[in-house]
PDB file of C-alpha atoms and ligand atoms in Angstrom:
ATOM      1  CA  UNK E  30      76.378 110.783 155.276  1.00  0.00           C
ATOM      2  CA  UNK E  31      78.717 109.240 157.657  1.00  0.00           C
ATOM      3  CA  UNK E  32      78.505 105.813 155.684  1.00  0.00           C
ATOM      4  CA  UNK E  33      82.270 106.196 154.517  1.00  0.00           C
ATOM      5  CA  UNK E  34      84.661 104.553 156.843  1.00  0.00           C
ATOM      6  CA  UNK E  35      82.667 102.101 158.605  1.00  0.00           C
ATOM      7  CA  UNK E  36      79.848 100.680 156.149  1.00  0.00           C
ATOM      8  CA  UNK E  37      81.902 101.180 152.293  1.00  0.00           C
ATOM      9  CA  UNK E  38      85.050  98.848 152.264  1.00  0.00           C
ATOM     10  CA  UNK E  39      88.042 100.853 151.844  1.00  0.00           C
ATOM     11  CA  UNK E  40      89.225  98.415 149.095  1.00  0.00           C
ATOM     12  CA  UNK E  41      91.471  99.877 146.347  1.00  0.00           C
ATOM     13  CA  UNK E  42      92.259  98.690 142.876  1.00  0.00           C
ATOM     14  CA  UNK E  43      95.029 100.036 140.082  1.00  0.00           C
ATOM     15  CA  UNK E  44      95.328 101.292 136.710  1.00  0.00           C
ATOM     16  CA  UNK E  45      94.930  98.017 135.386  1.00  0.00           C
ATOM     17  CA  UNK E  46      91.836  97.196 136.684  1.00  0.00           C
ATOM     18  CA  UNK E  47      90.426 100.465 135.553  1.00  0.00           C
ATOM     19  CA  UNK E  48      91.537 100.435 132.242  1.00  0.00           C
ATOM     20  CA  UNK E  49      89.674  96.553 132.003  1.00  0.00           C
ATOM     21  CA  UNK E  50      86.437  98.144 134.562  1.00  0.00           C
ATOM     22  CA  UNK E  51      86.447 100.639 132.143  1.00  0.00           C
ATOM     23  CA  UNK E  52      87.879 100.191 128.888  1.00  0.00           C
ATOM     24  CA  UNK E  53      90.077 103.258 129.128  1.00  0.00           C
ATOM     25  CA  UNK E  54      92.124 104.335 126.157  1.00  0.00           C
ATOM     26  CA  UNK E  55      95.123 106.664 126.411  1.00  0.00           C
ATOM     27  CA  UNK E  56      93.167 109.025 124.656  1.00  0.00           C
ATOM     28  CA  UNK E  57      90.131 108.780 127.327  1.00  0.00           C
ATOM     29  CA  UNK E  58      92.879 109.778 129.749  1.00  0.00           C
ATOM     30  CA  UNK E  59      93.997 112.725 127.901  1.00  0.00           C
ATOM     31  CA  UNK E  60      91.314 114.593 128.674  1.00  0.00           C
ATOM     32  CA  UNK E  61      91.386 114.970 132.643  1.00  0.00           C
ATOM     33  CA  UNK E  62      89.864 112.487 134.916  1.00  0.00           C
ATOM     34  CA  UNK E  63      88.002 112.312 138.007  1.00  0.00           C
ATOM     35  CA  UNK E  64      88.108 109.439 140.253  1.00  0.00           C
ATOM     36  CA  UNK E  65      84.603 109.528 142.081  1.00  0.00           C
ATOM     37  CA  UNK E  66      85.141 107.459 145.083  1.00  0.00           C
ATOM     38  CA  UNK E  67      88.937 106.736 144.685  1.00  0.00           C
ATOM     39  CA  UNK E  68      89.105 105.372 148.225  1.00  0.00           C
ATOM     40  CA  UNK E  69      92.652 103.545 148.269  1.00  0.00           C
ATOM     41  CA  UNK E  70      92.822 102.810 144.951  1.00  0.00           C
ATOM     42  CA  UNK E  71      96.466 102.970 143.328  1.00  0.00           C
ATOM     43  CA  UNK E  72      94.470 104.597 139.896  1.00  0.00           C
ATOM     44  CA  UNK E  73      95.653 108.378 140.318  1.00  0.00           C
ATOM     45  CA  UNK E  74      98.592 108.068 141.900  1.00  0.00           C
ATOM     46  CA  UNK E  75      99.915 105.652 138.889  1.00  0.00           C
ATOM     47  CA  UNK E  76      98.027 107.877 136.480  1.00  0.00           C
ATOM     48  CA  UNK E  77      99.141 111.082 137.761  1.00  0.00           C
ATOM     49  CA  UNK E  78     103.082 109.268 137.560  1.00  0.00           C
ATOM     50  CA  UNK E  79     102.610 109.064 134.055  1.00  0.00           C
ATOM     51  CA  UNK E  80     101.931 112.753 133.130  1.00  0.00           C
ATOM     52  CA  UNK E  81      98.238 112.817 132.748  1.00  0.00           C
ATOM     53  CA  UNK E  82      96.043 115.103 134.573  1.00  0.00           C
ATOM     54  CA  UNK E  83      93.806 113.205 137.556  1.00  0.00           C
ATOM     55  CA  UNK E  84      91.954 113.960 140.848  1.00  0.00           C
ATOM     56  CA  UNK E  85      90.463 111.697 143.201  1.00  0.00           C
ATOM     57  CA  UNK E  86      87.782 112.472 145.678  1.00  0.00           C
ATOM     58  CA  UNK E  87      86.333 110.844 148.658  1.00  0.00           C
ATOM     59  CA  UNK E  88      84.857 111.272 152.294  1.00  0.00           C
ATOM     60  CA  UNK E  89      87.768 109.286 153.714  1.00  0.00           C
ATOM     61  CA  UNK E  90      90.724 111.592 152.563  1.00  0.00           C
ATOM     62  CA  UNK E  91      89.801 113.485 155.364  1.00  0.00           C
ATOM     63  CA  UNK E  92      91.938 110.837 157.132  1.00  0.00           C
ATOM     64  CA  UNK E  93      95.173 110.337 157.314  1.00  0.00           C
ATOM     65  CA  UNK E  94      97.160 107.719 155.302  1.00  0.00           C
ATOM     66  CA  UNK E  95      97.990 105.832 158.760  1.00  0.00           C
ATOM     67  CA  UNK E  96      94.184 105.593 159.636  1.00  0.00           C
ATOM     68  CA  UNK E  97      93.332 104.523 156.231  1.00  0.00           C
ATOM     69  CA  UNK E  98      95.847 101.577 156.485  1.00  0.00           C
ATOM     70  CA  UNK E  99      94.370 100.470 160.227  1.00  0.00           C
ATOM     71  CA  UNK E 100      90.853 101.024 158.242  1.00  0.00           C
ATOM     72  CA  UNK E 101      92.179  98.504 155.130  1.00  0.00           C
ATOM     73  CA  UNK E 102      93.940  96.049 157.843  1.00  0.00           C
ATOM     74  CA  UNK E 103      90.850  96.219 159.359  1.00  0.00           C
ATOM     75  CA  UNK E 104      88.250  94.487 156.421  1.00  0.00           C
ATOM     76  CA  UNK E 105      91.250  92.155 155.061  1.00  0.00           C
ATOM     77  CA  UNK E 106      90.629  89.397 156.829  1.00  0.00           C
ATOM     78  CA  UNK E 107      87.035  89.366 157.419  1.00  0.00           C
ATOM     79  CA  UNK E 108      86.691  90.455 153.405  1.00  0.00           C
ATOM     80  CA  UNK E 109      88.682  87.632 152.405  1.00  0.00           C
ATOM     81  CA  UNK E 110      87.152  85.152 154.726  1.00  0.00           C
ATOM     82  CA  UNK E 111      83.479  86.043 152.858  1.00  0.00           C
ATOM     83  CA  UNK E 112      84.886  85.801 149.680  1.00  0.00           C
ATOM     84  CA  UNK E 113      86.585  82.091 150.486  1.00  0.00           C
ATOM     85  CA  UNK E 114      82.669  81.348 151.787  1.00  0.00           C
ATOM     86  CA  UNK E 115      81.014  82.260 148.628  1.00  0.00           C
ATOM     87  CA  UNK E 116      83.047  80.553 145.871  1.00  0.00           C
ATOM     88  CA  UNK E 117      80.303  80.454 143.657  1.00  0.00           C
ATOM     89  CA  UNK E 118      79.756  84.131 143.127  1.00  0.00           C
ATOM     90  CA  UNK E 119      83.620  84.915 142.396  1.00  0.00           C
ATOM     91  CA  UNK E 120      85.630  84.616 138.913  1.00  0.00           C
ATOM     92  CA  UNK E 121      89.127  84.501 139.158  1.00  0.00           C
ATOM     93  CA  UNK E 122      90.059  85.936 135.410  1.00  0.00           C
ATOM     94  CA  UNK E 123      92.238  89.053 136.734  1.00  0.00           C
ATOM     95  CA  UNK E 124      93.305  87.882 140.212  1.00  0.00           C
ATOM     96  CA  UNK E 125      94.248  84.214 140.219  1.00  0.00           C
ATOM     97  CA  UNK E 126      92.416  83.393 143.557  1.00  0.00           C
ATOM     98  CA  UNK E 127      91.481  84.852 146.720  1.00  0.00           C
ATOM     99  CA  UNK E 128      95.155  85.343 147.934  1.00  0.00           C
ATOM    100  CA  UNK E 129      95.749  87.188 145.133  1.00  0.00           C
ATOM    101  CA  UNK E 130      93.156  89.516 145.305  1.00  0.00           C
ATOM    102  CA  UNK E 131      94.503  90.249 148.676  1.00  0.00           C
ATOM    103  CA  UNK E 132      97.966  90.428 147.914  1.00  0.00           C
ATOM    104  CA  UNK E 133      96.645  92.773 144.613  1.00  0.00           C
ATOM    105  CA  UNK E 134      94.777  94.920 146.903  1.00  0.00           C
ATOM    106  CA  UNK E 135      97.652  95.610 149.424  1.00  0.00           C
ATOM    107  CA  UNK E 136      99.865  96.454 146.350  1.00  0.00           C
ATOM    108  CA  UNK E 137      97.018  99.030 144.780  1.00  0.00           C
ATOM    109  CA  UNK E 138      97.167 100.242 148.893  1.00  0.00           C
ATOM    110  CA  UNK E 139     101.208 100.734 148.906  1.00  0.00           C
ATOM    111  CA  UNK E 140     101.262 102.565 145.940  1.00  0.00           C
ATOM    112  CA  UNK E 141      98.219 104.954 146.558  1.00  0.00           C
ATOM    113  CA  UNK E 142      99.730 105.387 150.067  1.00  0.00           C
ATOM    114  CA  UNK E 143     103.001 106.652 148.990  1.00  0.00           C
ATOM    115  CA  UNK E 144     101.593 109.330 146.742  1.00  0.00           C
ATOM    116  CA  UNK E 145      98.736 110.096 149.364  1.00  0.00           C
ATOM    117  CA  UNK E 146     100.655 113.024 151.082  1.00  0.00           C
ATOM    118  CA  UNK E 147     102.343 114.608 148.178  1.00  0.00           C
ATOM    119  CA  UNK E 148      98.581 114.069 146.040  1.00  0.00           C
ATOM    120  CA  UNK E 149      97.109 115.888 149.509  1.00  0.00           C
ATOM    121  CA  UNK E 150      99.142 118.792 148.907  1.00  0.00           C
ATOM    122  CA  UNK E 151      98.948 118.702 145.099  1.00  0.00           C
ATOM    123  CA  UNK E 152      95.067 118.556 145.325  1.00  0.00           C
ATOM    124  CA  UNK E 153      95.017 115.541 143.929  1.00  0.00           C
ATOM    125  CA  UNK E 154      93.157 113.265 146.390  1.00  0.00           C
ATOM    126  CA  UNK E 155      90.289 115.989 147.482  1.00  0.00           C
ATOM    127  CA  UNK E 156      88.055 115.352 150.362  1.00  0.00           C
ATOM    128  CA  UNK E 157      84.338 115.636 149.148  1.00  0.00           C
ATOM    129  CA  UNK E 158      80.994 113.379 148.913  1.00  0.00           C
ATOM    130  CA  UNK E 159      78.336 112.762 146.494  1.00  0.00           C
ATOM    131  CA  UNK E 160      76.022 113.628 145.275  1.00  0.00           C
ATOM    132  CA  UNK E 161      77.152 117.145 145.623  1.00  0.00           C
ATOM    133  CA  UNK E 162      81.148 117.995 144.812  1.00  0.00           C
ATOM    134  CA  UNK E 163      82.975 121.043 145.048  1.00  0.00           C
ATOM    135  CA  UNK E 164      84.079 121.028 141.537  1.00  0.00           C
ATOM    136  CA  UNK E 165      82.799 123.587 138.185  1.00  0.00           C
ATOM    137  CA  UNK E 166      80.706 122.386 135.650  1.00  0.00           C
ATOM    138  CA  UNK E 167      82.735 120.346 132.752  1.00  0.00           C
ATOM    139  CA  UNK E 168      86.113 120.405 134.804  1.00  0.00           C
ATOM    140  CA  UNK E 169      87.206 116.918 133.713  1.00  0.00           C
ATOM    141  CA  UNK E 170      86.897 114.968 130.185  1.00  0.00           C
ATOM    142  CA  UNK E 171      86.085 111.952 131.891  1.00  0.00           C
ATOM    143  CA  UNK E 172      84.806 111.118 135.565  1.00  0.00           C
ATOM    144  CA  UNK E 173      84.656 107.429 136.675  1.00  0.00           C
ATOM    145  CA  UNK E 174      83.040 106.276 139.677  1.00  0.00           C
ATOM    146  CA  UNK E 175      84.415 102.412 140.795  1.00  0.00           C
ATOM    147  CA  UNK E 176      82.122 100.163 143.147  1.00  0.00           C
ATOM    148  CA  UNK E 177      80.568 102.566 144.816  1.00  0.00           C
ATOM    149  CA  UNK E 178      76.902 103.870 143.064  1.00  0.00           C
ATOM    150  CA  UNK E 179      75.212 100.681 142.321  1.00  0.00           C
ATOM    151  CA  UNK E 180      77.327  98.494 144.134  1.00  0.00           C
ATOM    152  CA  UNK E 181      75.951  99.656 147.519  1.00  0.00           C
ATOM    153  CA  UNK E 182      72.025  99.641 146.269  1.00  0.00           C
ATOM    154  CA  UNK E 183      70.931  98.899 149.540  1.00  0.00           C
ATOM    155  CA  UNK E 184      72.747 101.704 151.569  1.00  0.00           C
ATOM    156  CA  UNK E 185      72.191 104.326 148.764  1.00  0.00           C
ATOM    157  CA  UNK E 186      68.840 105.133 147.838  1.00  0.00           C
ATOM    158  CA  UNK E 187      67.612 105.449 144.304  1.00  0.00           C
ATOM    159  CA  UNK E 188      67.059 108.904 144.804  1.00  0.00           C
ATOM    160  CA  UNK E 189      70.819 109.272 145.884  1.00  0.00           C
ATOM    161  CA  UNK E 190      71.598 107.345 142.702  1.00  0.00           C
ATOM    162  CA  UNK E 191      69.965 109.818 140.725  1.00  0.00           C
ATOM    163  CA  UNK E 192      71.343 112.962 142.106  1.00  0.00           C
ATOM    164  CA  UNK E 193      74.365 111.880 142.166  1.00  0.00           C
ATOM    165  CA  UNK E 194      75.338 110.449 138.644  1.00  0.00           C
ATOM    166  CA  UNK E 195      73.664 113.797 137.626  1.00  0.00           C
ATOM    167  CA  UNK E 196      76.487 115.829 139.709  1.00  0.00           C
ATOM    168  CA  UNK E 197      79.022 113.691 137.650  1.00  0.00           C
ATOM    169  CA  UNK E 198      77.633 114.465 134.342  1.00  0.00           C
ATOM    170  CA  UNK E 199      77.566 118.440 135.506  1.00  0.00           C
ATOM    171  CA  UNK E 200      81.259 118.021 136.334  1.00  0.00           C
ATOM    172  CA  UNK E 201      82.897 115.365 133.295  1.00  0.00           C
ATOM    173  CA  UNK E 202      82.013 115.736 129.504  1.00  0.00           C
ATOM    174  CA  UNK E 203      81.745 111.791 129.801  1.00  0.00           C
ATOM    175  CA  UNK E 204      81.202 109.265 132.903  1.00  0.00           C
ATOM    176  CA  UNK E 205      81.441 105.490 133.618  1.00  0.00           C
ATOM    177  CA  UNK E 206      80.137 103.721 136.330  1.00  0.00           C
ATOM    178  CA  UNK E 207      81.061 100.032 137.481  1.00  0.00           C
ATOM    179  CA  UNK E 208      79.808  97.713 138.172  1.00  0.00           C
ATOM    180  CA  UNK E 209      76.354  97.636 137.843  1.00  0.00           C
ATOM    181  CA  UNK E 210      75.728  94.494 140.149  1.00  0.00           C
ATOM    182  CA  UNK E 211      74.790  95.136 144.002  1.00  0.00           C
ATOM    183  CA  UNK E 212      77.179  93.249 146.294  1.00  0.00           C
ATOM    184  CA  UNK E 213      74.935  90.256 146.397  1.00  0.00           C
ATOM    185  CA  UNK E 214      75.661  89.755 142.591  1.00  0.00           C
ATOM    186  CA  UNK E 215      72.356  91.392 141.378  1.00  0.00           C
ATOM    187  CA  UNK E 216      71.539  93.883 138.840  1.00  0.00           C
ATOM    188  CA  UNK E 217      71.691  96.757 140.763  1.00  0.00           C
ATOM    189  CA  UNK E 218      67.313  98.161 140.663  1.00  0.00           C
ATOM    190  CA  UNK E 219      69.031 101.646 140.285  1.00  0.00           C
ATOM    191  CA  UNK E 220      70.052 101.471 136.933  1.00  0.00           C
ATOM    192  CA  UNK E 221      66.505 102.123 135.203  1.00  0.00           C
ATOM    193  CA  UNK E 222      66.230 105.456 137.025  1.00  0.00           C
ATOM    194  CA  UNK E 223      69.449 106.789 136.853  1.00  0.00           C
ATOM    195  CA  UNK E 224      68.936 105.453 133.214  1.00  0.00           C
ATOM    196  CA  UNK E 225      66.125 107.915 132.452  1.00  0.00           C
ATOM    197  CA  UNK E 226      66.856 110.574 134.453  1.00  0.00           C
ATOM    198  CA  UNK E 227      70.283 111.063 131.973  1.00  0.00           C
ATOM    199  CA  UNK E 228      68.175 110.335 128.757  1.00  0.00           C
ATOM    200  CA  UNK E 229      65.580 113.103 130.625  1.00  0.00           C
ATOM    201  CA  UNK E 230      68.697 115.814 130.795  1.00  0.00           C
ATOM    202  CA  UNK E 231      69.886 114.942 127.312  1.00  0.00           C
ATOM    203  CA  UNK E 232      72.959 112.559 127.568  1.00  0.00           C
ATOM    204  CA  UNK E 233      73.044 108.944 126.122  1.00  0.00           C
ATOM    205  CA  UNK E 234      73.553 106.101 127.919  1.00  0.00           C
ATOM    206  CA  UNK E 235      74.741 101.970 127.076  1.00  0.00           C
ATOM    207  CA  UNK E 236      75.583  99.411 129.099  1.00  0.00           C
ATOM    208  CA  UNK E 237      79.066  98.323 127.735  1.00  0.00           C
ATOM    209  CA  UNK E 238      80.701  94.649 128.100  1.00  0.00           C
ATOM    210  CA  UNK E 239      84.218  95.074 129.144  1.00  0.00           C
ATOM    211  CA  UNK E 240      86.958  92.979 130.071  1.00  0.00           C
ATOM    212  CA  UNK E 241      86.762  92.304 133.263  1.00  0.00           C
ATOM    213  CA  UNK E 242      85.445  90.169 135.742  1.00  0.00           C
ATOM    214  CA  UNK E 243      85.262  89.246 139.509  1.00  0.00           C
ATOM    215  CA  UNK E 244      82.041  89.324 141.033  1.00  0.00           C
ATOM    216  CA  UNK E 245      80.172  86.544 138.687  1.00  0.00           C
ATOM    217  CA  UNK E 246      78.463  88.218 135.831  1.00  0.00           C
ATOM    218  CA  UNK E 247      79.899  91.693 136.816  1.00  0.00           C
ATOM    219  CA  UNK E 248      81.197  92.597 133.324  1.00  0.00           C
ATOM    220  CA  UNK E 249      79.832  95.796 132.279  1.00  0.00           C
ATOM    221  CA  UNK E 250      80.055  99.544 132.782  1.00  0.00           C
ATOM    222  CA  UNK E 251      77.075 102.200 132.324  1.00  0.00           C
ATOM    223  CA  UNK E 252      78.609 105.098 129.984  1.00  0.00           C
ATOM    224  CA  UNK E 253      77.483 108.109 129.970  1.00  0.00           C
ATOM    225  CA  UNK E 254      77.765 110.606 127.312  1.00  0.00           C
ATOM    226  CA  UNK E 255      76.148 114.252 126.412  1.00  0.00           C
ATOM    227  CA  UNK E 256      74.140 114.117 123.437  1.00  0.00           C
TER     228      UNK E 256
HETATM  229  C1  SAM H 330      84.760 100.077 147.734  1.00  0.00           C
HETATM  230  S1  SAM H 330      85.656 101.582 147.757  1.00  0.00           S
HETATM  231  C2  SAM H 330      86.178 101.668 146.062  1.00  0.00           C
HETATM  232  C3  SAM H 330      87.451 102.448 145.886  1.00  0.00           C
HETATM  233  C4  SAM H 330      87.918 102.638 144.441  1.00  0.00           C
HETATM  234  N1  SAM H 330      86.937 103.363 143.664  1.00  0.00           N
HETATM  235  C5  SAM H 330      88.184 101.322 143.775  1.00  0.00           C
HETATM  236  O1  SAM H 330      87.327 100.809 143.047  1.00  0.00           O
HETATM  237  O2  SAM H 330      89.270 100.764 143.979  1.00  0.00           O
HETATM  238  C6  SAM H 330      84.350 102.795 147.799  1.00  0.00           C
HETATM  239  C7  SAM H 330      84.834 104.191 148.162  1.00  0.00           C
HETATM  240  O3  SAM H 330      83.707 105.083 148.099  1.00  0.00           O
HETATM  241  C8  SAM H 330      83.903 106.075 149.091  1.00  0.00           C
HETATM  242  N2  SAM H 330      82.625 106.767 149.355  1.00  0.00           N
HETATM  243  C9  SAM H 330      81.668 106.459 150.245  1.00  0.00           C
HETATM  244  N3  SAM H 330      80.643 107.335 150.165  1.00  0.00           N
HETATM  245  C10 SAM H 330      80.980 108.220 149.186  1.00  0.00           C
HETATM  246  C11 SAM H 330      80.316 109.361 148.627  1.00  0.00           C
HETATM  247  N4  SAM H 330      79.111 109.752 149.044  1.00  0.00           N
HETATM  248  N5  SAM H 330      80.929 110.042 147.632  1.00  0.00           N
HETATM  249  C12 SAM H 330      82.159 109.640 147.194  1.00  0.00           C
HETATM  250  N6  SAM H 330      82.819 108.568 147.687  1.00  0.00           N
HETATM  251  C13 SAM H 330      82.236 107.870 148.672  1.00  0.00           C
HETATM  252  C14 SAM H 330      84.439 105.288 150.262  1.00  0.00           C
HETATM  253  O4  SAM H 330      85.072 106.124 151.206  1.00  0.00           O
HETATM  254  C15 SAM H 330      85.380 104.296 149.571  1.00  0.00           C
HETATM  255  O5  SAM H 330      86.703 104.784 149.532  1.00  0.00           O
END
C-alpha cells in the first residue's frame, strides 16, 4: 500500500493504554496476542517483559529503529501543534494535557525501541500488512488492532475494512478494534459493514464502553468474538 510511513502517524502508546483501549484482563493476555498495527507502541515489548506470549506486526518494521525515531521526531511537533489548535475535540482523562501526551508518547517510543532489535530477532515485531498476514488460522487468543482500521476511514476503503478485520478473525479466536471514531472525531461509516460482514461469517460483535478517552467521545472498542 505504501500508506505506512508517510500518511499513518507513527505514534505509539503502552500497556496501559491498551489495557483501558481495550479492557484487557490478565487472563485475555494469557492466551497469545497479536498487535495488528503495533507501530511504536511500547505494548509488546512491556508485555512480552512480563512472560506472556505477544507479536506485533506492521509495514514499518521493515525499518530500522533509527529511521523509525527520525519518522516519530518527525510528526511530534506538527502532531502536537494540531492537537493545541483543536482543544475542543481532546479529553485529557489519561494524559494530563498536550505535553503530556508528548512526553507519554516518547516514553511508549523508548521502551518499544529498546526491545525493537532483540523483538526483530525473536520474531516478535514481524513486518507484514493488512488485510492479508503471514500468520495460520487461530494462531493467537486475542488480536488487537489500535488506531489504525477505522481511525483512517478516509485513506482505507470500506472494502479494505472488511477484508481486513476478516484476516484478524481467521488469525485470533477473539479481536478488538479501537477506536471507532475517524480522526475528525466521527463515527467511523465503516463500522456497519465490517459489522455485518462478521455477523455474515458467524462471529458476534458489540460495541463496548471502556475506560478510556482522548479524542472526544472516543470511548469504545468493537469486539469481536466467534459464535
Ligand atoms: C497510529 S499508529 C498506531 C500504533 C499502535 N497501534 C498504537 O496504537 O500505539 C498506526 C500504525 O499502523 C501501521 N499500518 C499502516 N498500514 C498498515 C497495514 N495495512 N497493516 C498493518 N499496520 C499498518 C503504521 O505503520 C503505524 O505504525
Amino acid at each position: 500500500m505504501g500508506i505506512a510511513l508517510d500518511q499513518i502517524v507513527p505514534w505509539g502508546r503502552s500497556r496501559r493504554e491498551y489495557e483501558l483501549m481495550f479492557g484487557l484482563t490478565a487472563e485475555d493476555l494469557s492466551r497469545g496476542v497479536l498487535d495488528c498495527g503495533g507501530g511504536p507502541a511500547s505494548f509488546t515489548a512491556e508485555v512480552s517483559a512480563a512472560g506472556i506470549r505477544a507479536v506485533a506486526v506492521d509495514p514499518i518494521y521493515a525499518h530500522s529503529g533509527r529511521e523509525i525515531r527520525t519518522r516519530f521526531e518527525a510528526v511530534v511537533e506538527p502532531m502536537l501543534a494540531q492537537v493545541r489548535a483543536t482543544p475542543a475535540d481532546w479529553t485529557w482523562t489519561f494524559h494530563r494535557n498536550p505535553e503530556d501526551l508528548a512526553a507519554n508518547r516518547r516514553a511508549a517510543l523508548e521502551r518499544f525501541l529498546a526491545d525493537y532489535d532483540t523483538g526483530r530477532r525473536e520474531q516478535r515485531y514481524r513486518v507484514g500488512e493488512l488485510p492479508e498476514l503471514r500468520f495460520a488460522a487461530d494462531s493467537f487468543g486475542l488480536a488487537v488492532c489500535s488506531h489504525l482500521l477505522f481511525l483512517y476511514s478516509d485513506l482505507l476503503s470500506e472494502a479494505f475494512h472488511v477484508r481486513a478485520v476478516e484476516e484478524l478473525c481467521r488469525v485470533a479466536r477473539e479481536v478488538r478494534l479501537f477506536p471507532l471514531l475517524t480522526l475528525r472525531g466521527e463515527p467511523s461509516p465503516h463500522l456497519g459493514a465490517v459489522r455485518s460482514a462478521v455477523a455474515e461469517a458467524g462471529w458476534a460483535s458489540e460495541v463496548v464502553r471502556v475506560p478510556y478517552e482522548l479524542q472526544r467521545g472516543g470511548n469504545a472498542m468493537l469486539r469481536l468474538l466467534r459464535a
